[in-house]
mmCIF file of C-alpha atoms in Angstrom:
data_model
loop_
_atom_site.group_PDB
_atom_site.id
_atom_site.type_symbol
_atom_site.label_atom_id
_atom_site.label_comp_id
_atom_site.label_asym_id
_atom_site.label_seq_id
_atom_site.Cartn_x
_atom_site.Cartn_y
_atom_site.Cartn_z
ATOM 1 C CA UNK A 1 -2.137 24.564 -20.722
ATOM 2 C CA UNK A 2 -2.777 26.597 -17.813
ATOM 3 C CA UNK A 3 -5.666 26.781 -15.112
ATOM 4 C CA UNK A 4 -7.190 25.205 -12.026
ATOM 5 C CA UNK A 5 -6.513 21.600 -11.581
ATOM 6 C CA UNK A 6 -9.213 19.674 -9.827
ATOM 7 C CA UNK A 7 -8.289 15.951 -9.096
ATOM 8 C CA UNK A 8 -9.143 13.220 -6.540
ATOM 9 C CA UNK A 9 -6.288 10.683 -5.774
ATOM 10 C CA UNK A 10 -6.985 6.966 -4.713
ATOM 11 C CA UNK A 11 -4.869 3.822 -3.962
ATOM 12 C CA UNK A 12 -5.542 0.945 -6.287
ATOM 13 C CA UNK A 13 -6.581 -2.408 -4.661
ATOM 14 C CA UNK A 14 -4.319 -5.244 -4.955
ATOM 15 C CA UNK A 15 -5.310 -8.375 -7.127
ATOM 16 C CA UNK A 16 -7.758 -6.438 -9.507
ATOM 17 C CA UNK A 17 -6.657 -6.339 -13.101
ATOM 18 C CA UNK A 18 -6.712 -2.763 -14.290
ATOM 19 C CA UNK A 19 -4.058 -2.927 -17.113
ATOM 20 C CA UNK A 20 -6.325 -4.867 -19.311
ATOM 21 C CA UNK A 21 -8.963 -2.059 -19.292
ATOM 22 C CA UNK A 22 -6.339 0.492 -20.276
ATOM 23 C CA UNK A 23 -6.711 2.257 -23.857
ATOM 24 C CA UNK A 24 -3.390 3.643 -23.557
ATOM 25 C CA UNK A 25 -0.126 3.642 -21.378
ATOM 26 C CA UNK A 26 3.176 5.392 -21.242
ATOM 27 C CA UNK A 27 6.511 5.475 -19.363
ATOM 28 C CA UNK A 28 6.883 8.424 -17.249
ATOM 29 C CA UNK A 29 9.964 9.946 -15.562
ATOM 30 C CA UNK A 30 9.844 13.239 -13.500
ATOM 31 C CA UNK A 31 12.202 15.288 -11.339
ATOM 32 C CA UNK A 32 11.579 18.381 -9.407
ATOM 33 C CA UNK A 33 13.438 21.798 -9.153
ATOM 34 C CA UNK A 34 14.335 23.097 -5.765
ATOM 35 C CA UNK A 35 11.519 25.887 -5.117
ATOM 36 C CA UNK A 36 9.556 27.373 -2.268
ATOM 37 C CA UNK A 37 5.857 27.823 -2.448
ATOM 38 C CA UNK A 38 5.405 25.948 -5.788
ATOM 39 C CA UNK A 39 6.168 22.823 -7.441
ATOM 40 C CA UNK A 40 8.397 22.794 -10.451
ATOM 41 C CA UNK A 41 8.357 19.531 -12.390
ATOM 42 C CA UNK A 42 10.303 18.232 -15.598
ATOM 43 C CA UNK A 43 8.628 15.145 -17.077
ATOM 44 C CA UNK A 44 9.479 12.870 -19.779
ATOM 45 C CA UNK A 45 6.522 10.725 -21.171
ATOM 46 C CA UNK A 46 7.674 8.358 -23.858
ATOM 47 C CA UNK A 47 8.759 10.763 -26.655
ATOM 48 C CA UNK A 48 7.423 14.024 -25.077
ATOM 49 C CA UNK A 49 8.640 16.363 -22.443
ATOM 50 C CA UNK A 50 7.001 19.078 -20.195
ATOM 51 C CA UNK A 51 7.764 21.746 -17.841
ATOM 52 C CA UNK A 52 5.029 22.009 -15.176
ATOM 53 C CA UNK A 53 4.611 24.603 -12.406
ATOM 54 C CA UNK A 54 1.978 23.886 -9.666
ATOM 55 C CA UNK A 55 0.634 26.250 -7.168
ATOM 56 C CA UNK A 56 -0.153 25.346 -3.586
ATOM 57 C CA UNK A 57 -3.014 23.080 -2.850
ATOM 58 C CA UNK A 58 -6.452 24.368 -1.712
ATOM 59 C CA UNK A 59 -9.679 22.675 -0.458
ATOM 60 C CA UNK A 60 -7.808 19.875 1.146
ATOM 61 C CA UNK A 61 -5.692 18.920 -1.828
ATOM 62 C CA UNK A 62 -8.538 18.960 -4.153
ATOM 63 C CA UNK A 63 -7.684 22.094 -6.292
ATOM 64 C CA UNK A 64 -4.466 24.037 -7.364
ATOM 65 C CA UNK A 65 -3.297 26.295 -10.282
ATOM 66 C CA UNK A 66 -1.234 24.470 -12.868
ATOM 67 C CA UNK A 67 0.785 25.741 -15.678
ATOM 68 C CA UNK A 68 2.421 23.169 -18.262
ATOM 69 C CA UNK A 69 4.524 23.780 -21.324
ATOM 70 C CA UNK A 70 5.685 21.179 -23.711
ATOM 71 C CA UNK A 71 9.449 21.173 -24.188
ATOM 72 C CA UNK A 72 11.906 19.098 -26.176
ATOM 73 C CA UNK A 73 13.461 15.982 -24.839
ATOM 74 C CA UNK A 74 17.009 17.505 -24.992
ATOM 75 C CA UNK A 75 15.617 20.541 -22.816
ATOM 76 C CA UNK A 76 14.120 18.082 -20.252
ATOM 77 C CA UNK A 77 17.433 16.003 -19.953
ATOM 78 C CA UNK A 78 19.299 19.094 -19.396
ATOM 79 C CA UNK A 79 16.766 20.646 -16.821
ATOM 80 C CA UNK A 80 16.754 17.194 -15.141
ATOM 81 C CA UNK A 81 20.345 17.854 -14.317
ATOM 82 C CA UNK A 82 19.311 20.941 -12.509
ATOM 83 C CA UNK A 83 16.758 19.127 -10.193
ATOM 84 C CA UNK A 84 17.054 17.739 -6.849
ATOM 85 C CA UNK A 85 18.283 14.148 -6.486
ATOM 86 C CA UNK A 86 15.765 11.500 -7.044
ATOM 87 C CA UNK A 87 13.689 10.597 -10.034
ATOM 88 C CA UNK A 88 10.096 9.438 -9.983
ATOM 89 C CA UNK A 89 9.863 6.466 -12.364
ATOM 90 C CA UNK A 90 6.389 5.005 -13.207
ATOM 91 C CA UNK A 91 3.950 3.728 -15.800
ATOM 92 C CA UNK A 92 0.754 5.529 -16.404
ATOM 93 C CA UNK A 93 -2.265 3.555 -17.575
ATOM 94 C CA UNK A 94 -5.467 5.404 -18.934
ATOM 95 C CA UNK A 95 -8.787 4.055 -18.127
ATOM 96 C CA UNK A 96 -12.225 5.387 -19.225
ATOM 97 C CA UNK A 97 -15.001 5.452 -16.605
ATOM 98 C CA UNK A 98 -18.298 6.890 -17.546
ATOM 99 C CA UNK A 99 -17.296 10.372 -19.264
ATOM 100 C CA UNK A 100 -14.018 10.632 -17.385
ATOM 101 C CA UNK A 101 -10.618 9.113 -17.409
ATOM 102 C CA UNK A 102 -8.486 7.552 -14.710
ATOM 103 C CA UNK A 103 -4.922 7.813 -14.753
ATOM 104 C CA UNK A 104 -3.466 4.824 -12.921
ATOM 105 C CA UNK A 105 0.232 5.131 -11.999
ATOM 106 C CA UNK A 106 2.221 1.990 -11.157
ATOM 107 C CA UNK A 107 5.546 3.120 -9.541
ATOM 108 C CA UNK A 108 9.024 1.668 -9.782
ATOM 109 C CA UNK A 109 12.192 1.841 -7.999
ATOM 110 C CA UNK A 110 11.993 2.889 -4.377
ATOM 111 C CA UNK A 111 8.322 3.409 -4.836
ATOM 112 C CA UNK A 112 7.755 -0.098 -6.131
ATOM 113 C CA UNK A 113 4.476 -1.650 -5.014
ATOM 114 C CA UNK A 114 2.629 1.708 -4.864
ATOM 115 C CA UNK A 115 -0.298 1.968 -7.398
ATOM 116 C CA UNK A 116 -2.334 5.067 -7.568
ATOM 117 C CA UNK A 117 -5.176 6.380 -9.396
ATOM 118 C CA UNK A 118 -6.351 9.975 -9.850
ATOM 119 C CA UNK A 119 -9.430 11.308 -11.694
ATOM 120 C CA UNK A 120 -9.478 15.017 -12.994
ATOM 121 C CA UNK A 121 -12.555 16.815 -12.548
ATOM 122 C CA UNK A 122 -14.289 19.801 -14.212
ATOM 123 C CA UNK A 123 -15.574 20.959 -11.090
ATOM 124 C CA UNK A 124 -15.057 20.094 -7.407
ATOM 125 C CA UNK A 125 -18.402 18.296 -6.597
ATOM 126 C CA UNK A 126 -18.805 16.522 -9.997
ATOM 127 C CA UNK A 127 -19.998 13.152 -9.819
ATOM 128 C CA UNK A 128 -18.010 10.229 -11.211
ATOM 129 C CA UNK A 129 -18.076 6.414 -11.622
ATOM 130 C CA UNK A 130 -15.480 4.484 -9.588
ATOM 131 C CA UNK A 131 -14.095 1.385 -11.140
ATOM 132 C CA UNK A 132 -13.889 -1.488 -9.055
ATOM 133 C CA UNK A 133 -10.088 -1.249 -8.642
ATOM 134 C CA UNK A 134 -10.434 2.013 -6.858
ATOM 135 C CA UNK A 135 -9.684 2.102 -3.088
ATOM 136 C CA UNK A 136 -9.056 4.326 -0.474
ATOM 137 C CA UNK A 137 -8.986 8.090 -1.147
ATOM 138 C CA UNK A 138 -5.693 9.833 -0.459
ATOM 139 C CA UNK A 139 -6.605 13.480 -2.000
ATOM 140 C CA UNK A 140 -4.638 15.903 0.055
ATOM 141 C CA UNK A 141 -2.330 13.214 1.946
ATOM 142 C CA UNK A 142 0.955 14.762 1.120
ATOM 143 C CA UNK A 143 2.713 11.341 1.279
ATOM 144 C CA UNK A 144 1.139 10.476 -1.910
ATOM 145 C CA UNK A 145 2.322 13.484 -3.847
ATOM 146 C CA UNK A 146 5.092 12.746 -6.393
ATOM 147 C CA UNK A 147 7.346 15.440 -5.243
ATOM 148 C CA UNK A 148 7.132 13.953 -1.648
ATOM 149 C CA UNK A 149 7.645 10.512 -2.981
ATOM 150 C CA UNK A 150 10.910 11.498 -4.264
ATOM 151 C CA UNK A 151 12.156 12.616 -1.010
ATOM 152 C CA UNK A 152 10.454 9.987 1.047
ATOM 153 C CA UNK A 153 9.848 6.929 -1.066
ATOM 154 C CA UNK A 154 7.151 4.346 -0.446
ATOM 155 C CA UNK A 155 9.738 1.523 0.466
ATOM 156 C CA UNK A 156 10.440 3.629 3.859
ATOM 157 C CA UNK A 157 6.765 3.755 4.873
ATOM 158 C CA UNK A 158 4.664 1.105 2.953
ATOM 159 C CA UNK A 159 4.209 -0.920 6.190
ATOM 160 C CA UNK A 160 2.001 1.838 7.615
ATOM 161 C CA UNK A 161 -0.823 1.063 4.860
ATOM 162 C CA UNK A 162 -3.477 -1.712 5.022
ATOM 163 C CA UNK A 163 -2.313 -4.871 3.461
ATOM 164 C CA UNK A 164 -4.692 -4.568 0.484
ATOM 165 C CA UNK A 165 -2.524 -1.543 -0.643
ATOM 166 C CA UNK A 166 1.004 -2.697 -0.212
#
């Protein structure tokens, strides 16, 4: 897969059950290669693995070029040995909302307590239905990029967020 990725990111409100609405879930581990100007990610998702290259963000973090290729689990494990220290560990829940799908990530380890949702759009000003668990928008806020969470985990700065998101 390759092309323009258009997505909006949100924090998930605490105390609202989103898991029971999920039609699928999976465990994800991902690591990042040291690169300048692009993000290179190695990801395992249950029994699949991917190598992803993402270009710089545009339009306030709303859009960027993305290239993704499926690789074997063995290749992913070997490539992870070449990555920078720190693994992002999370469970992802897929939730339908209107014609679109929200991906809700519940983080573990040093990012425990962080729950974010993203919706991938077909075009930048596409209308979408927000489920009731969707809170503050964080599109373009680098603190919430997975590659940044690896270097500066949520445990360090969680107190800077309103209580409803900690």
